[in-house]
Every structure is written in C-alpha cells, then in structure tokens.
Amino acid sequence: MTKIITVNNTDATPSWQKELANAVKNPLQLLQLLDIAPESADLSDQARKSFPMLVPLPFVRKMKKGDINDPLLQQVLPIENEERIVDGFSLDPLGEHQNGIQGLLHKYKSRVLLILKTGCAINCRYCFRRHFPYQDNNLNKQQFVEVLNYLKLHPEVNEVILSGGDPLMSKDEFLQYIVTELDQLPQLKRLRIHTRLPVVIPQRITDELCQLLKNSRLKVIFVLHINHANEIDDAFSDAVKKLYQAGIQLLNQSVLLKGINDTSEALVALSESLSEVNILPYYLFLLDKVQGAQHFDLATEKAQLLMKQITAELPGYLVPKLSREIAGEKSKTLINSL
Ligand SMILES: *Cc1c(COP(=O)(O)O)cnc(C)c1O
Ligand code: SF4
C-alpha cells in the first residue's frame, strides 16, 4: 500500500538552524558526551564567560571519545590557560575595531571584506575576534546599500569577500539579495566566501545555496577553515561535493596551532585529506597574538622548519603559504622558508 505524503516545507526551520540551536554550550556536557572525566580538563568558568563555548553536534561527532587531547576538542574547550596575560598579546591584534563604513574593511587594493554576520556556529578559542564588542551587530540591507555606494566610488575593487564571524550564518534569502546586487556591479569579477560553517554543520550547504551561487555571474570561491584532517568526515565531504558540482572553487586556510596541528605528519595528512575532497590549501597562518590564545602560539622558526618538512613530502600545489597578518600592511605577509 502506498501512502501519499504531502510535504510542506515552506515554513519549516532549516535543519542547519536546528543544529545551531542544539549546539553544546556547557563544557561538562561536552566532556560527558565524549566519556571524559571532568577532572582531566582544566576547565575555566572565567574563560567561558569572556568567550562562551559553542560547539554544534556534527563537529562533536568528529572528536575521539575518551581523549582529552583530541585536536578538535582542544580547539573549543575553555581552559585555565586562557586567563594568562602575556606581553605582546592584545585584545585587538589587527586593529580592526575602528571603522568607516559599517561592516566594510578595505585594506587591500583590489578586494574588500564585508562582515556580514558577527556570530559564528562555533567559537574557536584561538580566534582573534574573541574580544570584539560587536556581538550580533549584523549587516542590514540599508548598510549594504552604503557598501554598494562605496564600491561604485572604488572601481579598483574587483572582488568582494563575504566574511564575519561567519557569513553563512545569514539565511539563503539574504544571501540571494546580496549576490543579486553584487552581480550588477560590472567592476566585480569574483565573490569569495570565507566560512567554517560547512565543516561545523554540513547541512548548511543547502540546494538553495548552491543554486543561488551557481546562478551568479561572478566567479565564486569558497575559502574554508579547517585545521586538522579529522575535521573532514563523510558528512562534510558530501556537502563539499555539492559545492564542487556547482562549479565553486574550493580553498582552505588553517591556523598553525600548538598541540593541534604543529607536526609535519598532521599538516601532510591535512593537505592529503583536503585534496581528496577537491580543496586546495591556501594559507597557513601564524597565530594572531590575541589575549587568551598564547598557549596555541608557535615560534616562527618552528613554523618555518615544519614548512621545510612538508614541502619535501607534498606536491607543490598541496603546500599552503605560511603567512601572518600584520596591521597596516597592504597584503598578508608571507614568511620565507629557511
Ligand atoms: C585577509 C584579508 C583579505 C584577503 O586577502 P587575500 O590575500 O586576498 O586572501 C582581504 N581583506 C582583508 C581586510 C583581509 O583581512
Ligand atoms: S569560525 Fe572563524 S571567525 Fe568564527 S570563531 Fe572560529 S576562527 Fe573565529
């Protein structure tokens, strides 16, 4: 017997938003899900107050059970080390708190960065945005019109980068509006999206999103943010396949993090796993010196040595560019090899 079921999805909350609402916010609950005794972690309430914990379940599922040193867990767990105040680590290492037009950063000649959403689906403990005052200061349509006017006065800009926070925290309808407007600026060649959401909640790659990006006249590039090979699982790889099939170019940027990906084995495995899902490594960043993240920091010489080791093992196209961001510079600063 066949039942006919009418599916009415029009006002249903998309599944990625449900995952977001169900994200784990309590460190004890996270440890319990992973069968880890609370005593094995130096949890800090103060660290959590200054920057809340936030980890959606699809990301938790990629963590190893029973391992407090799991490289994914270590990226999200608020611990006592964050409370140390160390010279040279500041609240705003990139000097981004000042601004002209709301949500717009025009530091490099040919491209602007647009802060579409200030929130993320995950809170990474090493993030330089952890002290930003603008929680939930999202770009609205009126502010976006000001951005469009700015772009018309700056024909040297040929690429718009949607960033945040995480720009894919925006709903598809809003993204559709943004892309439709940008499509009409003849000066633009490329649209770039800097996001960690597909890694954290793969369901965010909806068919609607793929379709709206495919329909754009602009060349669309995704720069994902993956730090460790374990972040690439089947759910993520299925989501990424949809982007690839929509003709989107896929790149990745990572942050070099002590205790997480600071061995040549980890970095080689990351590049190899990225390659399997059609993503090319782009940047490997030295940590931004932000207060609360000093325990992730690695000496530049150690980073250069790692680069030498992975360059000897990988094809050139799977070697990321070691770089750092220096406030006031006209581009990212590449770090020479030894
Ligand atoms: C990193 C960054 C960009 C992009 O730089 P690329 O080298 O093109 O990846 C653009 N604008 C700002 C403000 C940035 O921080
Ligand atoms: S997803 Fe990116 S911007 Fe958001 S907390 Fe993590 S590193 Fe920071």
XYZ file of C-alpha atoms and ligand atoms in Angstrom:
361
model
C 0.000 0.000 0.000
C 1.415 3.373 -0.982
C 0.728 6.384 1.136
C 0.828 9.763 -0.441
C 2.510 12.248 1.796
C 2.346 15.916 1.043
C 5.457 17.625 2.242
C 5.018 21.247 3.102
C 8.425 22.604 3.872
C 7.846 26.277 3.282
C 7.914 27.452 6.882
C 9.947 24.651 8.427
C 13.156 25.732 10.125
C 16.090 24.532 8.009
C 17.941 21.635 9.639
C 21.165 23.635 9.937
C 19.404 26.153 12.161
C 18.144 23.342 14.353
C 21.711 22.076 14.705
C 22.746 25.570 15.664
C 20.064 25.758 18.332
C 21.161 22.359 19.684
C 24.852 23.251 19.863
C 26.645 22.244 23.062
C 27.330 25.246 25.290
C 28.238 23.563 28.547
C 31.806 22.156 28.831
C 30.759 19.489 31.335
C 28.097 18.266 28.952
C 30.640 18.146 26.146
C 33.046 16.073 28.241
C 30.213 13.754 29.210
C 29.291 13.193 25.553
C 32.918 12.233 24.962
C 33.256 9.947 28.014
C 35.932 12.162 29.513
C 36.131 12.714 33.270
C 35.789 16.430 34.150
C 38.968 16.219 36.296
C 41.087 15.570 33.197
C 40.408 19.092 31.921
C 41.481 22.420 33.449
C 38.104 23.966 32.721
C 37.720 27.668 33.372
C 34.442 29.451 34.040
C 36.143 32.786 33.551
C 37.386 31.840 30.080
C 33.904 30.707 29.231
C 32.381 33.962 30.478
C 34.699 36.112 28.386
C 34.114 33.948 25.284
C 31.280 31.386 25.524
C 31.730 27.797 24.472
C 29.764 26.867 21.358
C 30.082 23.524 19.522
C 27.414 22.001 17.259
C 26.940 18.244 17.442
C 28.162 17.388 13.911
C 31.558 18.759 14.999
C 31.436 16.873 18.314
C 30.858 13.632 16.386
C 34.276 14.016 14.743
C 36.036 14.027 18.114
C 37.590 10.880 19.561
C 35.902 9.572 22.688
C 37.937 9.420 25.871
C 40.753 11.646 24.591
C 41.204 14.988 26.330
C 43.982 15.826 23.853
C 41.757 15.350 20.834
C 42.780 18.055 18.328
C 39.180 19.103 17.667
C 38.199 19.216 21.329
C 41.247 21.339 22.127
C 40.084 23.980 19.642
C 36.838 24.619 21.511
C 37.286 23.836 25.216
C 37.545 26.895 27.543
C 40.514 26.213 29.819
C 42.600 27.953 32.503
C 45.498 28.707 30.164
C 43.339 31.362 28.518
C 43.436 33.516 31.645
C 47.181 34.111 31.457
C 48.079 37.664 30.479
C 51.206 37.642 28.336
C 53.170 40.588 26.940
C 52.663 41.128 23.244
C 49.192 39.565 23.186
C 46.458 42.180 22.848
C 42.690 42.458 22.663
C 42.707 43.700 19.066
C 45.896 42.489 17.346
C 44.742 43.511 13.874
C 43.444 46.963 14.786
C 40.020 46.267 13.337
C 37.848 47.920 15.965
C 37.918 51.263 14.188
C 35.823 51.651 11.078
C 34.448 53.929 8.400
C 31.512 52.193 6.753
C 29.793 49.703 8.995
C 30.871 46.151 8.224
C 33.342 47.056 5.468
C 37.114 46.550 5.590
C 39.050 47.866 2.596
C 42.680 47.231 3.477
C 43.940 45.565 0.294
C 43.694 47.296 -3.049
C 41.542 45.052 -5.220
C 39.298 43.393 -2.654
C 37.057 44.382 0.204
C 35.996 42.292 3.128
C 32.407 42.503 4.226
C 31.444 41.494 7.755
C 28.039 40.066 7.040
C 27.451 38.312 10.340
C 29.394 38.816 13.521
C 28.459 35.468 15.048
C 29.782 32.014 14.187
C 28.416 28.497 14.510
C 31.415 27.536 16.628
C 33.638 29.502 18.971
C 37.296 28.707 18.295
C 39.386 29.537 21.340
C 42.325 30.909 19.281
C 40.171 33.364 17.325
C 41.301 36.998 17.192
C 37.657 38.064 17.213
C 37.092 36.705 20.722
C 37.206 40.203 22.255
C 35.158 42.054 19.655
C 32.414 44.156 21.150
C 30.085 43.822 18.212
C 28.272 40.602 19.081
C 25.165 40.354 16.921
C 25.985 43.505 15.021
C 24.877 42.114 11.699
C 24.788 43.969 8.423
C 21.298 45.075 7.398
C 20.004 45.991 3.962
C 20.398 49.713 4.499
C 24.050 49.343 5.494
C 24.585 47.107 2.493
C 23.308 49.870 0.230
C 26.065 52.080 1.677
C 28.570 49.354 0.837
C 27.281 49.273 -2.744
C 27.681 53.053 -2.998
C 31.231 52.778 -1.651
C 32.078 50.137 -4.260
C 30.780 52.330 -7.075
C 33.232 55.026 -5.938
C 36.083 52.478 -5.838
C 36.305 50.805 -9.257
C 39.695 49.310 -8.301
C 37.804 46.746 -6.217
C 37.099 43.645 -8.321
C 36.413 41.099 -5.595
C 34.088 41.074 -2.608
C 34.817 38.760 0.296
C 31.897 37.799 2.490
C 33.260 37.190 5.943
C 32.377 37.590 9.598
C 32.089 35.968 12.046
C 30.658 33.532 9.555
C 28.743 34.861 6.521
C 26.838 31.591 6.120
C 25.061 32.374 9.386
C 22.916 34.511 7.066
C 19.824 32.906 5.649
C 19.739 31.944 1.981
C 17.207 34.700 1.166
C 19.536 37.387 2.475
C 22.493 35.896 0.604
C 20.365 35.803 -2.529
C 19.719 39.533 -2.129
C 23.437 40.299 -1.594
C 24.550 38.234 -4.579
C 21.881 39.675 -6.885
C 23.024 43.213 -6.039
C 26.736 42.416 -6.416
C 26.077 40.726 -9.765
C 25.016 44.113 -11.107
C 28.315 45.877 -10.401
C 30.303 45.497 -13.655
C 33.639 46.128 -11.889
C 33.351 42.873 -9.900
C 34.903 39.632 -11.131
C 34.867 37.426 -8.080
C 32.820 36.684 -4.993
C 34.598 34.978 -2.158
C 33.072 33.376 0.914
C 35.213 32.799 3.996
C 33.421 30.225 6.122
C 33.844 27.455 8.669
C 30.167 26.551 8.739
C 30.256 23.664 6.220
C 32.836 21.977 8.468
C 30.838 22.576 11.619
C 27.302 21.960 10.274
C 27.476 20.327 6.818
C 23.687 20.712 6.395
C 24.342 24.427 5.857
C 25.176 23.587 2.236
C 21.577 23.616 1.085
C 20.475 23.065 -2.501
C 19.133 26.646 -2.476
C 22.559 27.978 -1.523
C 24.286 26.003 -4.288
C 21.730 27.146 -6.815
C 21.941 30.825 -5.949
C 25.729 30.756 -6.171
C 25.620 28.844 -9.424
C 23.282 31.483 -10.854
C 25.677 34.335 -10.083
C 27.644 35.759 -12.997
C 30.642 36.114 -10.619
C 33.333 33.514 -10.149
C 32.582 32.054 -6.725
C 35.365 30.922 -4.422
C 34.958 29.332 -1.003
C 37.777 29.637 1.489
C 37.041 27.059 4.152
C 38.703 26.953 7.535
C 39.941 23.507 8.533
C 42.856 22.937 10.879
C 43.040 19.164 11.176
C 42.378 16.158 8.923
C 39.882 14.755 11.454
C 37.536 17.642 10.621
C 36.971 16.043 7.212
C 34.389 13.276 7.557
C 31.729 11.770 5.269
C 29.039 14.328 6.085
C 31.392 17.184 5.270
C 32.698 15.551 2.139
C 29.122 15.037 0.829
C 28.363 18.723 1.450
C 31.537 19.826 -0.280
C 30.724 17.670 -3.294
C 27.613 19.788 -3.851
C 29.691 22.956 -3.881
C 32.166 21.411 -6.266
C 29.378 20.310 -8.589
C 28.037 23.871 -8.551
C 31.352 24.965 -10.078
C 32.701 26.640 -6.951
C 36.446 26.840 -6.448
C 37.425 25.431 -3.056
C 40.356 26.622 -0.972
C 41.289 26.212 2.677
C 43.006 28.315 5.275
C 44.326 26.963 8.556
C 45.878 28.418 11.650
C 49.052 26.782 12.913
C 48.189 25.751 16.461
C 50.456 24.290 19.095
C 49.241 20.880 20.250
C 46.732 20.620 17.391
C 48.444 20.632 14.001
C 52.075 21.504 14.766
C 53.702 18.356 13.365
C 54.663 17.616 9.775
C 52.536 14.442 9.961
C 49.417 16.416 10.913
C 49.993 19.017 8.202
C 50.716 16.447 5.488
C 47.594 14.469 6.482
C 45.547 17.665 6.346
C 46.717 18.551 2.837
C 46.161 14.995 1.613
C 42.645 14.868 3.067
C 41.782 18.254 1.596
C 42.951 17.082 -1.804
C 40.662 14.046 -1.602
C 37.655 16.341 -1.354
C 38.851 18.764 -4.073
C 40.003 21.515 -1.728
C 43.386 23.145 -2.213
C 45.391 24.510 0.726
C 45.702 28.289 0.512
C 47.118 29.923 3.663
C 48.641 28.513 6.822
C 48.506 31.411 9.272
C 50.713 32.067 12.225
C 48.513 32.798 15.217
C 47.247 36.340 15.664
C 48.597 37.438 19.010
C 45.319 37.778 20.830
C 44.973 37.648 24.600
C 43.738 34.247 25.747
C 45.327 32.295 22.889
C 49.007 32.427 23.881
C 49.103 28.690 24.696
C 48.441 27.959 20.997
C 51.376 30.076 19.815
C 54.342 28.595 17.999
C 57.766 30.173 17.361
C 58.204 31.390 13.785
C 61.366 29.274 13.375
C 59.420 26.159 14.350
C 56.795 27.045 11.720
C 59.484 27.539 9.086
C 61.008 24.179 9.924
C 57.606 22.498 9.565
C 57.172 24.149 6.166
C 60.517 22.771 5.047
C 59.484 19.287 6.137
C 56.095 19.299 4.435
C 57.490 20.859 1.260
C 59.790 17.836 0.989
C 56.793 15.498 1.182
C 53.960 17.122 -0.744
C 53.429 18.210 -4.338
C 53.793 21.988 -4.585
C 50.067 22.549 -5.067
C 49.301 20.938 -1.704
C 51.691 23.182 0.240
C 49.913 26.140 1.898
C 51.559 29.570 2.076
C 52.870 30.311 5.542
C 51.711 33.840 6.353
C 50.830 36.243 9.063
C 48.616 39.256 9.169
C 50.309 42.470 10.215
C 48.127 45.500 10.964
C 48.617 48.255 8.401
C 50.234 46.087 5.676
C 48.873 46.088 2.115
C 48.565 42.297 1.968
C 49.139 39.245 4.112
C 52.828 38.912 4.926
C 54.384 35.731 3.540
C 57.002 34.072 5.761
C 60.053 32.921 3.843
C 61.257 29.373 4.205
C 64.573 28.656 5.947
C 42.777 38.506 4.572
C 42.060 39.686 4.062
C 41.725 39.789 2.704
C 42.037 38.701 1.707
O 43.400 38.589 1.442
P 43.868 37.560 0.310
O 45.352 37.593 0.382
O 43.328 38.043 -0.982
O 43.295 36.233 0.684
C 41.095 40.932 2.281
N 40.780 41.942 3.131
C 41.091 41.867 4.444
C 40.747 43.016 5.327
C 41.727 40.730 4.955
O 41.999 40.668 6.263
S 34.783 30.209 12.837
Fe 36.443 31.628 12.309
S 35.732 33.647 12.955
Fe 34.409 32.112 13.943
S 35.342 31.749 15.967
Fe 36.183 30.218 14.567
S 38.079 31.131 13.784
Fe 36.847 32.778 14.686
